Short mmCIF file of C-alpha atoms and ligand atoms in Angstrom, two decimals:
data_model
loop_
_atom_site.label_atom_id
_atom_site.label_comp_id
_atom_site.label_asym_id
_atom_site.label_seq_id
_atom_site.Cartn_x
_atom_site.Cartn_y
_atom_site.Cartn_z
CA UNK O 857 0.00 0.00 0.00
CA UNK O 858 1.25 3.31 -0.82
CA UNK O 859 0.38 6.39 1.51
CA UNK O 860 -1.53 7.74 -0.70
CA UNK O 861 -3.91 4.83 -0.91
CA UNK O 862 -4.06 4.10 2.96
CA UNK O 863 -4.88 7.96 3.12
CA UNK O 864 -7.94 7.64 0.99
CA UNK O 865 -8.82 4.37 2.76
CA UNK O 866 -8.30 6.35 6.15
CA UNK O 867 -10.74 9.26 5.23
CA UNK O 868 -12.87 6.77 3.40
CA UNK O 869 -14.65 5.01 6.80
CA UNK O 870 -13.01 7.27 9.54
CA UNK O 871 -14.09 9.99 11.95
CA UNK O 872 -11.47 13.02 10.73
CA UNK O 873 -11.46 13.62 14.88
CA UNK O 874 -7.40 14.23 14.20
CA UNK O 875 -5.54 17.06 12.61
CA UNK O 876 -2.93 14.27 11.26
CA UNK O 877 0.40 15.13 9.84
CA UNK O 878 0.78 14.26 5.91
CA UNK O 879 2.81 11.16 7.45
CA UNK O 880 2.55 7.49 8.08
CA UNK O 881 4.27 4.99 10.21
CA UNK O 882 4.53 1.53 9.61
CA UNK O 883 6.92 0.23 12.21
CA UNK O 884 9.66 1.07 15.03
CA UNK O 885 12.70 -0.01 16.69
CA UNK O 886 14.26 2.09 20.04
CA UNK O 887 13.45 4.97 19.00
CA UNK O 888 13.44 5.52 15.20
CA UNK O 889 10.36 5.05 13.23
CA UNK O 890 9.63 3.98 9.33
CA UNK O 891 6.91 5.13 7.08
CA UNK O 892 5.45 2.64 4.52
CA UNK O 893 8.28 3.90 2.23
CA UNK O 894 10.46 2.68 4.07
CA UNK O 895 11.73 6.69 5.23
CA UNK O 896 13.06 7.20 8.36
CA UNK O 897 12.27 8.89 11.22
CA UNK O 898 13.59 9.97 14.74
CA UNK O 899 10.99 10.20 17.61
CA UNK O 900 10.93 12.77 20.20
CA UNK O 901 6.84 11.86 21.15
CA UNK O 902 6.42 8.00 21.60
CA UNK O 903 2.88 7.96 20.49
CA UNK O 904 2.26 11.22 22.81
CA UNK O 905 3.91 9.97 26.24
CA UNK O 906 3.25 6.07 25.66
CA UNK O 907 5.78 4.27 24.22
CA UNK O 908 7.93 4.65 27.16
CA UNK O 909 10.28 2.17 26.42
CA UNK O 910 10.47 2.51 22.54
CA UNK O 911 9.24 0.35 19.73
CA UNK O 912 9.95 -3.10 18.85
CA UNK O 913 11.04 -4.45 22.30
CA UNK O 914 11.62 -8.10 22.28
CA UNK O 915 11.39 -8.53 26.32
CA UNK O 916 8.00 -6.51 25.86
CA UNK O 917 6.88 -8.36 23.32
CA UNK O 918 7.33 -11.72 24.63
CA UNK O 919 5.66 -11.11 27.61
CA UNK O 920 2.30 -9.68 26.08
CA UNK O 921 2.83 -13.13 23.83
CA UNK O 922 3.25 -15.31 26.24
CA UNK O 923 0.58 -14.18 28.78
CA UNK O 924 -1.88 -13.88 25.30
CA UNK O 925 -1.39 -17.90 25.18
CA UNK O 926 -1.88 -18.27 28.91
CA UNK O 927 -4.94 -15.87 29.80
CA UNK O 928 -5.86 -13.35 27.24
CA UNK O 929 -8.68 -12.08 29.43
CA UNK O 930 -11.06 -12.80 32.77
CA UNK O 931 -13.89 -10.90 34.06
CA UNK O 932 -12.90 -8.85 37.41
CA UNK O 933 -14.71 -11.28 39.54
CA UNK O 934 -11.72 -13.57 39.53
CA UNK O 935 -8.40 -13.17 40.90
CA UNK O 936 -5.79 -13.12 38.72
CA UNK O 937 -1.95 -13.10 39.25
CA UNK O 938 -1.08 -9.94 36.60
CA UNK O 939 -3.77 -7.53 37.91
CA UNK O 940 -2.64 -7.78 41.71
CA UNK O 941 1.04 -8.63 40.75
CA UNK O 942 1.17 -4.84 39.26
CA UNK O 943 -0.65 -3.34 41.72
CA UNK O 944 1.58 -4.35 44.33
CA UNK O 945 4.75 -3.48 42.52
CA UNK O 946 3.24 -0.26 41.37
CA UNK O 947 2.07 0.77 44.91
CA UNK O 948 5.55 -0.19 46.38
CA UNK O 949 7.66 1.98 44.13
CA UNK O 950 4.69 4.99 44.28
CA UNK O 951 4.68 4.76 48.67
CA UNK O 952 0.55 4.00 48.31
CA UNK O 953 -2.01 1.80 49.24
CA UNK O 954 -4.03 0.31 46.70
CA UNK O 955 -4.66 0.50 43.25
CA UNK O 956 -7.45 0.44 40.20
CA UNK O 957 -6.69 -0.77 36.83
CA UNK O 958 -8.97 0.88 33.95
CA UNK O 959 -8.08 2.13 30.21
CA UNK O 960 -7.35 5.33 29.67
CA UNK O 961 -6.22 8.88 31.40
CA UNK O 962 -9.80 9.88 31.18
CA UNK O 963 -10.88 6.83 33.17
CA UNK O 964 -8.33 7.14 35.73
CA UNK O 965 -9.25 10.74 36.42
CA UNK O 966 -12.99 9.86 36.43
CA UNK O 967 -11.85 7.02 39.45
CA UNK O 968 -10.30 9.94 41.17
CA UNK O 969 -13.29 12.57 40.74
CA UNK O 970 -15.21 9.84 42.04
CA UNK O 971 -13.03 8.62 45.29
CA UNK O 972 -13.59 11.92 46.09
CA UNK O 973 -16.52 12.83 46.01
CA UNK O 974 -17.35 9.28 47.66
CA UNK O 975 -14.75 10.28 50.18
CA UNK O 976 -16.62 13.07 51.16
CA UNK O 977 -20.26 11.75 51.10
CA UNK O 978 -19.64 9.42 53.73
CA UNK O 979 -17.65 11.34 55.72
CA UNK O 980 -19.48 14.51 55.54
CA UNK O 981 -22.81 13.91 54.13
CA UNK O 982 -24.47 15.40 50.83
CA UNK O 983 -23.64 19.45 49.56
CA UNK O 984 -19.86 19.19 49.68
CA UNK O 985 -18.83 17.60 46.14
CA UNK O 986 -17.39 20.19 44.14
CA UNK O 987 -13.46 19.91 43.04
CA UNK O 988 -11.10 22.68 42.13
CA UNK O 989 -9.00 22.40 39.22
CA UNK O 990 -6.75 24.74 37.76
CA UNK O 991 -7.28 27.34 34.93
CA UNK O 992 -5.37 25.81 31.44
CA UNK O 993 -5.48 22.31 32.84
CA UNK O 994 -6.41 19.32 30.66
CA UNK O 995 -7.94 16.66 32.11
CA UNK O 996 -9.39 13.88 29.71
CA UNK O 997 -12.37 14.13 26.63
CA UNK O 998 -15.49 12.34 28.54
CA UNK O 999 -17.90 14.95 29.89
CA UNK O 1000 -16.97 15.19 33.08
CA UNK O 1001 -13.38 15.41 32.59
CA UNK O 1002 -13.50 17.83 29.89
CA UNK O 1003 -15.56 19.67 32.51
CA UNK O 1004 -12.58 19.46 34.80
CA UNK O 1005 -10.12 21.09 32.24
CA UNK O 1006 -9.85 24.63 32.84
CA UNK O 1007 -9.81 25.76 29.56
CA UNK O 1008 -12.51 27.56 27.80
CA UNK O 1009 -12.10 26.27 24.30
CA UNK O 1010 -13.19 22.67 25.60
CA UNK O 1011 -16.68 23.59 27.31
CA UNK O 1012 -18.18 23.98 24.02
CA UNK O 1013 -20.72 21.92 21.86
CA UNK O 1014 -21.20 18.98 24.61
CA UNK O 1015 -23.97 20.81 26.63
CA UNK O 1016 -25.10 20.15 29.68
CA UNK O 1017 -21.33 20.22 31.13
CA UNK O 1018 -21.33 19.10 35.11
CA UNK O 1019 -21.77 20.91 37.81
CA UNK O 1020 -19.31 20.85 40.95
CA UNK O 1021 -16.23 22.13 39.37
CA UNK O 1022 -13.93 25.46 39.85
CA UNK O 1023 -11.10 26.77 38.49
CA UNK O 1024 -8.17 28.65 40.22
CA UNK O 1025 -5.13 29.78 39.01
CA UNK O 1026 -2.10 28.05 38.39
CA UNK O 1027 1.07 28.81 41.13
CA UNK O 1028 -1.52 31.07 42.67
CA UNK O 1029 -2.48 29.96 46.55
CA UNK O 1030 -4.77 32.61 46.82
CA UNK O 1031 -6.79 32.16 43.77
CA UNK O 1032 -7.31 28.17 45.15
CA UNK O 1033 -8.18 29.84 48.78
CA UNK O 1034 -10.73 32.33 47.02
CA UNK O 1035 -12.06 29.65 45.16
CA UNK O 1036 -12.53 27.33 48.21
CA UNK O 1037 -15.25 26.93 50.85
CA UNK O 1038 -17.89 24.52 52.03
CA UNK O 1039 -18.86 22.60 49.11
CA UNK O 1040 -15.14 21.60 48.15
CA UNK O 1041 -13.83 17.85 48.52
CA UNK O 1042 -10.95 18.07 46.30
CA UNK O 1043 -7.82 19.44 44.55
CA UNK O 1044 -7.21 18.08 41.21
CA UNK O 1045 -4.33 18.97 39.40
CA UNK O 1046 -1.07 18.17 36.72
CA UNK O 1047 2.38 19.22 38.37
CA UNK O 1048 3.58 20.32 34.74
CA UNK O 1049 0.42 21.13 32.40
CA UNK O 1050 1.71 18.82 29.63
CA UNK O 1051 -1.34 19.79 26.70
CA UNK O 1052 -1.41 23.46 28.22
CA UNK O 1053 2.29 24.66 26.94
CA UNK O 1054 4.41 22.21 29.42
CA UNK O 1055 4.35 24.32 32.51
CA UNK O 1056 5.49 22.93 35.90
CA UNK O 1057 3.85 23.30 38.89
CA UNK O 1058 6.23 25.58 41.66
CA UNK O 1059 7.78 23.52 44.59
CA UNK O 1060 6.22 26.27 46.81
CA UNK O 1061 2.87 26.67 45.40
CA UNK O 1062 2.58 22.10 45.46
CA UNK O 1063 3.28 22.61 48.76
CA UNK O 1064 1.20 24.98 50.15
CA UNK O 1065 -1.48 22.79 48.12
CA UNK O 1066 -0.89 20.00 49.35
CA UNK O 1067 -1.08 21.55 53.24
CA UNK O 1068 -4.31 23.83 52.75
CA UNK O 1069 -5.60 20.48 51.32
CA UNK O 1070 -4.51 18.62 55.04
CA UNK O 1071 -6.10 21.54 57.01
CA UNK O 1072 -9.55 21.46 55.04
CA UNK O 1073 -9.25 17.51 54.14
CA UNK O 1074 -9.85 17.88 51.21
CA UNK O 1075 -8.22 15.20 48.85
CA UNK O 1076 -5.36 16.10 47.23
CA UNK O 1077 -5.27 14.10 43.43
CA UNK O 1078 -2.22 14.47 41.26
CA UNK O 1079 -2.95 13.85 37.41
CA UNK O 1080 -0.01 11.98 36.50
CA UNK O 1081 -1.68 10.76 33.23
CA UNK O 1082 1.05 12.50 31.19
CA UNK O 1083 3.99 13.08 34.17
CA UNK O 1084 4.09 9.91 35.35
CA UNK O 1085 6.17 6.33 34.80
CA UNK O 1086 9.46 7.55 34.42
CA UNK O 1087 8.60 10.30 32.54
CA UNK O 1088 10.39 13.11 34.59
CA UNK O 1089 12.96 11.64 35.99
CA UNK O 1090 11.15 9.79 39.08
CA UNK O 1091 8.54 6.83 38.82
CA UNK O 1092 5.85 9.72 39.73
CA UNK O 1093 6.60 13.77 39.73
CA UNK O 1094 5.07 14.14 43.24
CA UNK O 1095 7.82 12.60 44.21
CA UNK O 1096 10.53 15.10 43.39
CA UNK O 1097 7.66 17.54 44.81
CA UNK O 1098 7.79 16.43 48.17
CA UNK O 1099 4.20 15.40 48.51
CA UNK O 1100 2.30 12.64 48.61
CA UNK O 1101 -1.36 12.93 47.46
CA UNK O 1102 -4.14 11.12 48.17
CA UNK O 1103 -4.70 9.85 44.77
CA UNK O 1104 -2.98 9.85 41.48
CA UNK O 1105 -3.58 8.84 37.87
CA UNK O 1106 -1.80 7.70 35.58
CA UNK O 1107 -2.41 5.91 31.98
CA UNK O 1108 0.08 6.82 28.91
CA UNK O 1109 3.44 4.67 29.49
CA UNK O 1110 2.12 2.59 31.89
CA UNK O 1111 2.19 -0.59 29.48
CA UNK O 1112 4.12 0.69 26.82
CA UNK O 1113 1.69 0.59 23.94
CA UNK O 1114 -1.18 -1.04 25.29
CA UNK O 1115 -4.12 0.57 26.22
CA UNK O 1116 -4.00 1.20 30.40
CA UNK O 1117 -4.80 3.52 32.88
CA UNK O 1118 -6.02 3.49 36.32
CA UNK O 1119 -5.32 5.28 39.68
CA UNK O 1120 -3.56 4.77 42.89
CA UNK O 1121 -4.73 5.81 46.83
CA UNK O 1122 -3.37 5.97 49.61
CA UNK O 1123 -4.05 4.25 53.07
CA UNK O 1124 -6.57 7.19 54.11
CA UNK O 1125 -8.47 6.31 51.32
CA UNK O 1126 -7.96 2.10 50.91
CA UNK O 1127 -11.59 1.11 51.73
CA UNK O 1128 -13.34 4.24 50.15
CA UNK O 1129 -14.13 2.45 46.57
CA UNK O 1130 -16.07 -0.71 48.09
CA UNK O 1131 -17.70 -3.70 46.09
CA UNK O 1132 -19.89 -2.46 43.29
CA UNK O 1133 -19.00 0.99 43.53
CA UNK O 1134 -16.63 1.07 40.36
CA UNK O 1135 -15.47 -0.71 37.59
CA UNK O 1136 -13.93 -1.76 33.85
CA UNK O 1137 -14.75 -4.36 32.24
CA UNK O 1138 -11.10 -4.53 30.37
CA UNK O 1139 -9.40 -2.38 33.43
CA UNK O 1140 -6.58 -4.33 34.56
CA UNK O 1141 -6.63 -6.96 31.62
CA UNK O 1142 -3.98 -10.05 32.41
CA UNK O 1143 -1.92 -9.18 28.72
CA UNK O 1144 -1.93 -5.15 29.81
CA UNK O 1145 -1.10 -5.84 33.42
CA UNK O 1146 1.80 -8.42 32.00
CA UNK O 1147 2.92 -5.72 29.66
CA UNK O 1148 3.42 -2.94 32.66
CA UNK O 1149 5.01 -5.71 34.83
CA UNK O 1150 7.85 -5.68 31.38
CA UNK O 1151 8.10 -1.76 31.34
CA UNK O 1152 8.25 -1.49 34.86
CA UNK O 1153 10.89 -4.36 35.08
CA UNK O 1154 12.49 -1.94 32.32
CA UNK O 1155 12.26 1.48 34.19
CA UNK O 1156 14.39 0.65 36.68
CA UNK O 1157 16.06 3.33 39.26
CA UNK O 1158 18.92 3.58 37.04
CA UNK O 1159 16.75 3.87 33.87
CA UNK O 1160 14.97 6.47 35.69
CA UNK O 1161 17.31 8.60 36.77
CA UNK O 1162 18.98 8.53 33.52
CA UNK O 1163 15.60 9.92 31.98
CA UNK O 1164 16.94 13.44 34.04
CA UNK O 1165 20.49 12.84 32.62
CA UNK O 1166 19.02 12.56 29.33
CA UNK O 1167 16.58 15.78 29.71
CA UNK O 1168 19.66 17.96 30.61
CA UNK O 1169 21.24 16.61 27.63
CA UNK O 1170 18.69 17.04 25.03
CA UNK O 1171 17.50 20.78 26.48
CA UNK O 1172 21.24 22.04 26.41
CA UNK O 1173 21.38 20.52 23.17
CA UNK O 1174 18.67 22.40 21.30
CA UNK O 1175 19.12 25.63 23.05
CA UNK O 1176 23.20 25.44 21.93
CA UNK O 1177 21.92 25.64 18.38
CA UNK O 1178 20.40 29.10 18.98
CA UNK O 1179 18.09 29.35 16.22
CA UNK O 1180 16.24 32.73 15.57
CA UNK O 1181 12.42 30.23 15.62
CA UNK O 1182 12.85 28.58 18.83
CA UNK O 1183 13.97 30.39 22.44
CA UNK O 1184 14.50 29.08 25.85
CA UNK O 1185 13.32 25.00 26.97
CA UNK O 1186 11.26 24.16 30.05
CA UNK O 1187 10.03 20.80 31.58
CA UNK O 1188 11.35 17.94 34.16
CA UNK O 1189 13.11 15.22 32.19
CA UNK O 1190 12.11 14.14 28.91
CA UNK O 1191 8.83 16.14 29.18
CA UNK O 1192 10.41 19.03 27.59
CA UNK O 1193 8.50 21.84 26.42
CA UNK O 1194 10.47 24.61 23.57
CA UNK O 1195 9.33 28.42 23.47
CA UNK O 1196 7.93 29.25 19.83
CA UNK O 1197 9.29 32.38 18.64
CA UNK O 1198 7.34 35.52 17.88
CA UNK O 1199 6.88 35.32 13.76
CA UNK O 1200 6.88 31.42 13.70
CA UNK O 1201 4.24 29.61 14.78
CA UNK O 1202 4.45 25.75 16.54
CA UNK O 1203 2.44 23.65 13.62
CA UNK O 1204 4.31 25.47 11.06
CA UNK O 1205 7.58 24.44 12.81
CA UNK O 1206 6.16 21.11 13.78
CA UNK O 1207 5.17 20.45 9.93
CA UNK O 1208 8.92 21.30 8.78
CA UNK O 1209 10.30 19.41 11.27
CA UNK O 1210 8.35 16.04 11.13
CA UNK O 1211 8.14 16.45 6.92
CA UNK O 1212 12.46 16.29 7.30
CA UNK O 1213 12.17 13.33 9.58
CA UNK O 1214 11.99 14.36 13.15
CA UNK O 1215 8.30 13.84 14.81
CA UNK O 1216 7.31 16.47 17.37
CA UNK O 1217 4.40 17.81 19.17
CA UNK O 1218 3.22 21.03 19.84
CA UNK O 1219 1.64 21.96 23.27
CA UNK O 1220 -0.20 25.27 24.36
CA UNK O 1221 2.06 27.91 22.01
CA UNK O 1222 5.00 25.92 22.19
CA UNK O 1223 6.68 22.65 20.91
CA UNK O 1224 6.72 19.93 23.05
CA UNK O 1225 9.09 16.68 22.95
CA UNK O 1226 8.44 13.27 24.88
CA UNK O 1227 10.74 10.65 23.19
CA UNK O 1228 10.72 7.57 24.79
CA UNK O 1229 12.63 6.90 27.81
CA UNK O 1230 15.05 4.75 26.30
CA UNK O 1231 16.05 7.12 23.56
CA UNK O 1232 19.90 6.87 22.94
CA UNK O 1233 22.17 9.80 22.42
CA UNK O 1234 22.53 8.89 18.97
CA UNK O 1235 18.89 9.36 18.01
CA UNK O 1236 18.99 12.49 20.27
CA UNK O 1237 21.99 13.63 18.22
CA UNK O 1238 20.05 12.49 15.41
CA UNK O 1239 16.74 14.64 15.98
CA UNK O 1240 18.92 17.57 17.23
CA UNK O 1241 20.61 17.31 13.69
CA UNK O 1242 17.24 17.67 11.93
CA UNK O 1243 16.57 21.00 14.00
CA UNK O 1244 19.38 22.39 13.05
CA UNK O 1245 19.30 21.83 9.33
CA UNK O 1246 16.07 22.47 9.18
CA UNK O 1247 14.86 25.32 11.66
CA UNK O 1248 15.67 29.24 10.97
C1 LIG T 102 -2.67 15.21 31.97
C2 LIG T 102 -3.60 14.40 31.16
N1 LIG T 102 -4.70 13.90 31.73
C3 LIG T 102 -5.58 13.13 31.05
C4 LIG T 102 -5.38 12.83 29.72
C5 LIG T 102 -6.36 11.97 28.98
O1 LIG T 102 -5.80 10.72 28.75
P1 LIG T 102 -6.48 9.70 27.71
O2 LIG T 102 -6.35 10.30 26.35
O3 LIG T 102 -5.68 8.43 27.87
O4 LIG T 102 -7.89 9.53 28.14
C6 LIG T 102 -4.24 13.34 29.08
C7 LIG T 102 -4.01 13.07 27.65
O5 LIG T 102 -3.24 13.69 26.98
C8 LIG T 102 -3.33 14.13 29.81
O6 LIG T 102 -2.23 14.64 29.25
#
């Protein structure tokens, strides 16, 4: 098949719900990519944050194989060795409690809107449900967690949006204070907006938060959907914050490729989310949960901490070529975000560069770059290569 013929096939029988790039890709290996033409291509975005530890990896592979032949799936109402084999590991190396396997960011932020506002009934009783996020968030595409984001270009169309949310500003105590009072249960938000530009959270502010959160109890939840395995240089980002929140989400590079997501509580909150009260058919699926066993086998300390290593590398990298387009980098490990230039704009830039073989994404007004966590420095070199020979 040529591209042009899988294009026409594509727009043929799809929903066009994707501004795509003129480009496809047929298969991977580390960290390089190759369209049906057999061109090549370096990746700084692993499928948006997913493919964590590359494409193509054997050890990965085998395991989603072998499990397939063993158990490809069993209803929730059974035990089954992968589901609480990865919660415990994940729960060890995050310092919580107890975890829920579902399928997506959106579904593990939905678990946490809901701990919380479970958390609060039966503490507190009805009228105290609603949870602040914070403005230029993103959240998720069901209703309620595009009512979450705090961003007014996504409360259109879908009407009725819910009610009981509110949105403060970012690194701004006082505009979460103003916004508080009696009918708030919960904090909910990213510690670097990944979709909203790449901005990190301040160590101060996430602190404060996370007190004023202790003093009111209201629950603190940490949408790690995007920050999360690995991806900043620590198995979670609270974790170089100093916190530790009541709940956290997390989906993306969780099983490298396979579609996971869930959330994890802590002890406070171990027994809120009883029998019946939630659930996923596919959440937690034995050749998923064997897959994120393999990546988390992968993303060891040291593979971690080289993901900050790496970061410092690539950022010093890209700002050394000093193009007139691009200006200063931001992010925590390889969740790196690149100012745009006034005169350029990101999709033009992102166009050039992924038409010349490097694949990028662009975030808020900016570029963004999440390769996978295995990238070597030869296909950073690589991708750097293409910036320079291609950006003004
Ligand atoms: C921070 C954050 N939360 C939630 C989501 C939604 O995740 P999903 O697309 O897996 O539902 C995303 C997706 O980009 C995200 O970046």
């Amino acid at each position: 098949m040529t591209f042009e013929e899988l294009k026409a096939l594509d727009h043929a029988h799809t929903l066009q719900t994707y501004g795509r790039y003129d480009v496809d890709i047929d298969h991977g290996k580390g960290a390089t990519l190759w369209d049906l033409a057999g061109k090549e291509y370096i990746d700084f975005t692993s499928g948006i944050g997913v493919c964590s530890i590359g494409y193509g990896n054997e050890k990965w592979a085998w395991s989603i194989y072998e499990q397939a032949l063993k158990l490809g799936h069993i209803s929730n109402l059974f035990y089954a060795q992968p589901y609480a084999k990865l919660a415990d590991k994940l729960c060890g190396r995050a310092g919580m409690a107890a975890a829920f396997f579902g399928n997506s960011g959106a579904e593990g932020n939905e678990g946490i809107i809901k701990l919380a506002r479970k958390y609060s009934t039966d503490k507190y009783g009805k009228g105290r449900s609603t949870i602040l996020t914070l403005k230029n968030s993103f959240h998720g595409r069901t209703i309620t967690t595009l009512t979450a984001t705090g961003q007014d270009v996504f409360h259109q169309y879908f009407y009725p949006f819910m009610e009981g949310f509110r949105y403060a500003d970012a690194n701004d105590l006082a505009s979460v204070e103003a916004e508080g009072g009696d009918d708030v249960c919960a904090v909910l938000l990213e510690l670097i907006q990944g979709e909203g530009g790449v901005l990190p959270m301040e160590q101060a502010f996430v602190q404060g938060l996370a007190k004023l959160c202790a003093e009111r109890d209201w629950l603190l939840l940490v949408d790690e959907v995007q920050t999360g395995i690995g991806r900043t240089g620590s198995l979670f980002a609270y974790q170089q914050y100093g916190i530790q929140p009541d709940a956290v989400s997390f989906a993306k590079g969780i099983a490298g490729g396979l579609p996971m997501g869930g959330f994890l509580v802590n002890e406070k909150c171990r027994n809120v989310m009883g029998a019946g009260t939630h659930g996923s058919t596919f959440g937690g699926n034995p050749i998923c949960s064997a897959a994120a066993l393999t990546v988390l086998d992968i993303l060891d300390d040291d593979l971690i901490a080289s993901v900050r290593e790496k970061g410092a590398y690539l950022r010093a990298q890209i700002e050394a070529l000093g193009k007139k387009s691009i200006g200063a980098t931001r992010g925590m490990g390889l969740m790196i975000g690149i100012e745009v230039k006034e005169g350029y704009t990101n999709k033009e830039l992102a166009n050039k560069l992924v038409k010349s073989g490097l694949l990028v994404l662009t975030a808020g007004p900016g570029l963004r770059l999440l390769p996978p966590l295995t990238i070597t420095k030869e296909e950073m070199d690589k991708g750097v290569k293409i910036m320079d020979e291609v950006l003004e």
